[in-house]
Coordinates of C-alpha atoms in Angstrom, one line a residue:
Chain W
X250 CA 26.1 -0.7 9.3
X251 CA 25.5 -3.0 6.3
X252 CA 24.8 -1.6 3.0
X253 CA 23.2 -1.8 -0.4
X254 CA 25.7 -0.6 -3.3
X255 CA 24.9 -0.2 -6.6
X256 CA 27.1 0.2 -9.7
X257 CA 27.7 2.2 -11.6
X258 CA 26.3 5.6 -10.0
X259 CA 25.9 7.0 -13.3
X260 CA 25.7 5.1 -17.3
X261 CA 25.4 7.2 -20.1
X262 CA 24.3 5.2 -23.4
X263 CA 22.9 5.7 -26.9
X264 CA 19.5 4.1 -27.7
X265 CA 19.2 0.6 -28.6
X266 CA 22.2 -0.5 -26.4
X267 CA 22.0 -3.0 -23.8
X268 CA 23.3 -1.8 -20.3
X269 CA 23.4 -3.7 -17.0
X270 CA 23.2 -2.2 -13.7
X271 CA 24.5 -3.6 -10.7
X272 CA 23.7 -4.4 -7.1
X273 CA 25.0 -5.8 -4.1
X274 CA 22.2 -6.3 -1.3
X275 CA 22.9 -6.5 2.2
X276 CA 24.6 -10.0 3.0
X277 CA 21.4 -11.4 4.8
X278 CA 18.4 -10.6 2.9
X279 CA 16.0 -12.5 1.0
X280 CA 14.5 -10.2 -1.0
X281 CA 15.2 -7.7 -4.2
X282 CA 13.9 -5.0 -5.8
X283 CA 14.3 -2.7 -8.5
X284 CA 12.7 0.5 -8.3
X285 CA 12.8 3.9 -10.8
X286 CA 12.2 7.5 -10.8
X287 CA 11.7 9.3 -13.7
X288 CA 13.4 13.1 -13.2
X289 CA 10.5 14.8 -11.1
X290 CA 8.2 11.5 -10.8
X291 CA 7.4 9.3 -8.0
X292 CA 9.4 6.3 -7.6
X293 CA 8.1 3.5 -9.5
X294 CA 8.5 -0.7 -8.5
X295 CA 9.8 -2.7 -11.3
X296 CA 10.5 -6.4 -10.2
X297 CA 11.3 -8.1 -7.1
X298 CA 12.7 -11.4 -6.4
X299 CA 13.0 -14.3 -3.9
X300 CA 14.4 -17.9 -4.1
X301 CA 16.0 -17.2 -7.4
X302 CA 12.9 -16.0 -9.2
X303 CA 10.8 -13.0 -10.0
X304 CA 7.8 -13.1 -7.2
X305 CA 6.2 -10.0 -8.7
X306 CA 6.6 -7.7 -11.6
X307 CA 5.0 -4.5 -12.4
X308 CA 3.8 -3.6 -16.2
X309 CA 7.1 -1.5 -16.7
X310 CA 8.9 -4.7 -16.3
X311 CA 8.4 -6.1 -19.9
X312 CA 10.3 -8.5 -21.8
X313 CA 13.3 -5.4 -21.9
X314 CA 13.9 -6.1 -18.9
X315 CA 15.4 -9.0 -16.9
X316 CA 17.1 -9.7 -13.6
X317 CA 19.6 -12.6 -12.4
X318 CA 21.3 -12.5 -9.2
X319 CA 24.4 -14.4 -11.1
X320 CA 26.0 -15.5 -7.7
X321 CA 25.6 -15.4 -4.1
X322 CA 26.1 -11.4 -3.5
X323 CA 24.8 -9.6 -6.9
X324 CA 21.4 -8.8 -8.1
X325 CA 21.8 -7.3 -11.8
X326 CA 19.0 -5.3 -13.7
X327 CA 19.6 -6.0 -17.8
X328 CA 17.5 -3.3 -20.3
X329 CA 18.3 -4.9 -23.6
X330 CA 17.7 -2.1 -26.3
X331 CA 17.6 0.9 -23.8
X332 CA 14.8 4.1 -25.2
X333 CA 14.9 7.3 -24.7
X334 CA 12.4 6.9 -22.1
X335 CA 14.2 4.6 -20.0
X336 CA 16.2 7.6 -18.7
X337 CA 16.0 7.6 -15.0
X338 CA 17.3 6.7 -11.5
X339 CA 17.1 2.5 -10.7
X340 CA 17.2 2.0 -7.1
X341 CA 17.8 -1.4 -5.4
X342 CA 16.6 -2.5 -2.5
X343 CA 16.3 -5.6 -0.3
X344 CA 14.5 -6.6 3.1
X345 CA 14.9 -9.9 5.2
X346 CA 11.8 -11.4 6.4
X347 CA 12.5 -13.8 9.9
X348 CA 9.9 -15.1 11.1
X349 CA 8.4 -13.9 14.0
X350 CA 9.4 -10.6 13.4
X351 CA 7.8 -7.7 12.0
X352 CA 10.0 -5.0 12.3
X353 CA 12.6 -6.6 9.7
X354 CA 10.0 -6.0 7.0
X355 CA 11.9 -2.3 6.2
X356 CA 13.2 -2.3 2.6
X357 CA 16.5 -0.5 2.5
X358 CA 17.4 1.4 -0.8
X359 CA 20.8 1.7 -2.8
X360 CA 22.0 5.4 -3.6
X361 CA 21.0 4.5 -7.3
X362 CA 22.3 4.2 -10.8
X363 CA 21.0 7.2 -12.6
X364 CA 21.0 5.9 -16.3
X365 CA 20.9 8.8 -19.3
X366 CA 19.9 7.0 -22.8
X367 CA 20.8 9.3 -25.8
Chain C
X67 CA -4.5 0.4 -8.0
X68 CA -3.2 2.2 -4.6
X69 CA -2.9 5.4 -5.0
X70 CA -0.5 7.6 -2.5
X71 CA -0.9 11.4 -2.0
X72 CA 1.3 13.7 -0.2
X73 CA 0.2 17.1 1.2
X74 CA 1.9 19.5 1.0
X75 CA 4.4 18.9 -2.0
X76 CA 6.9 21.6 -0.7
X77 CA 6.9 23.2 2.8
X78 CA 9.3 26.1 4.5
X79 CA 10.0 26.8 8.2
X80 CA 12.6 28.5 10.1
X81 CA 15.0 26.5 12.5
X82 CA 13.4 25.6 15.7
X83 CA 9.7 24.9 14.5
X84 CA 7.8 21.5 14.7
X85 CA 6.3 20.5 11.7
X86 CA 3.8 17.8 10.1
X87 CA 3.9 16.2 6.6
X88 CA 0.7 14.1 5.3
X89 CA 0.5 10.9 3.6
X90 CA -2.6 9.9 2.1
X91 CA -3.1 6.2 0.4
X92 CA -6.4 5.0 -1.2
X93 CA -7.0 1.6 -0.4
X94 CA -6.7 0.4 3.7
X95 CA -5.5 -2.9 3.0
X96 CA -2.0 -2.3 3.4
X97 CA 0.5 -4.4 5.2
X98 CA 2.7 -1.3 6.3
X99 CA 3.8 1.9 5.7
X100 CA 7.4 3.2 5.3
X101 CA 8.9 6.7 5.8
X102 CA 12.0 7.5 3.8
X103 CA 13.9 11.2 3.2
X104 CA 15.8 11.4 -0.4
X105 CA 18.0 14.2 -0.6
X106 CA 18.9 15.8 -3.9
X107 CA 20.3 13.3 -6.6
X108 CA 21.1 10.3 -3.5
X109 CA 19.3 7.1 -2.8
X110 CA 16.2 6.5 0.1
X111 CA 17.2 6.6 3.7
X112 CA 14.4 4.6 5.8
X113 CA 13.4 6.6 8.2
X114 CA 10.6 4.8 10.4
X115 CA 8.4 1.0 9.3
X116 CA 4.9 1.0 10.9
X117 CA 2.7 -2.0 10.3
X118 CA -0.6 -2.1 10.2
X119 CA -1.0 -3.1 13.5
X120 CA 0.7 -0.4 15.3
X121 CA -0.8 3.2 15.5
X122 CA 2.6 5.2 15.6
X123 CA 6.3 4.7 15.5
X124 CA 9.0 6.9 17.3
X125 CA 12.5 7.4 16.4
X126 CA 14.8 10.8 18.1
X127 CA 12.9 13.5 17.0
X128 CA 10.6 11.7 14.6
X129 CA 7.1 10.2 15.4
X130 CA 5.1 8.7 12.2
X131 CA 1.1 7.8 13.4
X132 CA -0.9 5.6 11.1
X133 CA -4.5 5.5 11.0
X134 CA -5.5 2.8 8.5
X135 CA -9.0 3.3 8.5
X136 CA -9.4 6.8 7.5
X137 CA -6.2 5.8 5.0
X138 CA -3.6 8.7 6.8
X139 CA -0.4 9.3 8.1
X140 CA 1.7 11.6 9.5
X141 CA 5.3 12.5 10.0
X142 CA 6.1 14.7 13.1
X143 CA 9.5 16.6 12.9
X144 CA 10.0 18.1 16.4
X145 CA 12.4 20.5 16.8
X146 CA 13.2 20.8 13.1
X147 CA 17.1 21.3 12.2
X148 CA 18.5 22.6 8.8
X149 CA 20.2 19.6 8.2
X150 CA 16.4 17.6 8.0
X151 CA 16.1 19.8 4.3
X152 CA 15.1 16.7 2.2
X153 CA 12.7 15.4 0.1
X154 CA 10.4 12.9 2.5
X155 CA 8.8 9.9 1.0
X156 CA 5.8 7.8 2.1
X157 CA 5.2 4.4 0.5
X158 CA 2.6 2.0 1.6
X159 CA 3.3 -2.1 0.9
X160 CA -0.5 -3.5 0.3
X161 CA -1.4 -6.8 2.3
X162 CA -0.4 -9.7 -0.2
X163 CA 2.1 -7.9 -2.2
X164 CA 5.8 -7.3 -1.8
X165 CA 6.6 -3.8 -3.5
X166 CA 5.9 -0.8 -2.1
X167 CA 3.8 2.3 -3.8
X168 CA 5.3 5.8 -3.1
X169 CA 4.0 9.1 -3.0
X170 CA 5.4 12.2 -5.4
X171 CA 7.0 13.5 -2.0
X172 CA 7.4 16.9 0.7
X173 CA 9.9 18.5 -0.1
X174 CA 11.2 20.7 3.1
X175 CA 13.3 23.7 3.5
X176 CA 14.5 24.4 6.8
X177 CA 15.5 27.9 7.1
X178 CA 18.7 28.4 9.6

């Protein structure tokens, strides 16, 4: 069964560094997400995307923060100067939307990146 | 701003017993609601999608109801097996929007 991936599972990086976390979304799907969850928190929505641009964005999602699906398979989540706050697990996720039919509107999840910020 | 509550946030039972977890969301306008399970330190596995039309959703020994008016739902475990110990997630997609808000979670213990 098709799969969302993420890379890498877990990015350890000091403060003010810029990391990049990866996705691959399942090969059909038209829309992507980025999710977090802070240690013990609930998970939070970020961004998603569709067409090639950001549909919606939370208040998290400030100008750190930006996504680009660079080809036709990866979906990449840039922090720019990574705080101590940032710490967390990023989940990605994508759905497919055909129309007609409702029960593709399930958003399936990655495993995560869980990102440490020294 | 929806706001999604689960009850209890941690529940035990030994092998063998049914169970229910609750999921409570604010506002009724929602598109659909999704059931996930998140074991320790891994990803979301979907579990069941109701929209907002249906009133439950089945799937082996899971059944998720949805009444949108009164803002609940419910996750039925029948049968419940040790290997079901998880963290179980509900997360409601408002009509309009795209993302989906989550609850904090129930985390279960099934006791072999």
């Amino acid at each position: 069964e098709p799969e969302v991936t993420q890379t890498p599972s877990h990015q350890v990086t000091q403060m003010g560094q810029e990391v990049i976390l990866r996705c691959v979304p399942i090969s059909n799907h038209l829309y992507f997400y980025w999710y977090r969850q802070i240690l013990g928190q609930k998970v939070e929505f970020l961004v998603s995307f569709y067409n090639n641009e950001i549909s919606e964005k939370s208040e998290i999602f400030d100008d750190q923060f930006s996504v680009e699906r660079p080809d036709g398979s990866n979906f990449t989540l840039k922090i720019r100067s990574t705080k101590l706050e940032d710490s967390a697990m990023y989940f990605c996720a994508s759905r497919v939307r055909l129309a007609g039919v409702g029960s593709t509107d399930t958003q399936y999840f990655g495993p995560g990146t869980r990102l440490t910020v020294l | 701003k929806q706001e999604v509550t689960q009850i209890p946030a941690a529940l035990s039972v030994p092998e063998g017993e049914n169970l229910v977890l609750n999921c409570s969301f604010t506002d009724s306008a929602i598109y659909n609601l999704q059931w996930f399970r998140q074991d320790p330190g891994k990803g979301l596995t979907s579990l069941l999608l109701i929209q907002s039309s249906q009133r439950e959703q089945t799937s082996g020994r899971l059944n998720a109801s949805l009444d949108k008016s009164s803002g609940r739902s419910t996750l039925y475990i029948a049968a419940s097996q040790p290997g079901d110990s998880a963290t179980y997630l509900c997360a409601v997609r408002q009509t309009g929007a795209n993302n989906l808000f989550f609850g904090t979670g129930t985390r279960l213990t099934v006791i072999p």
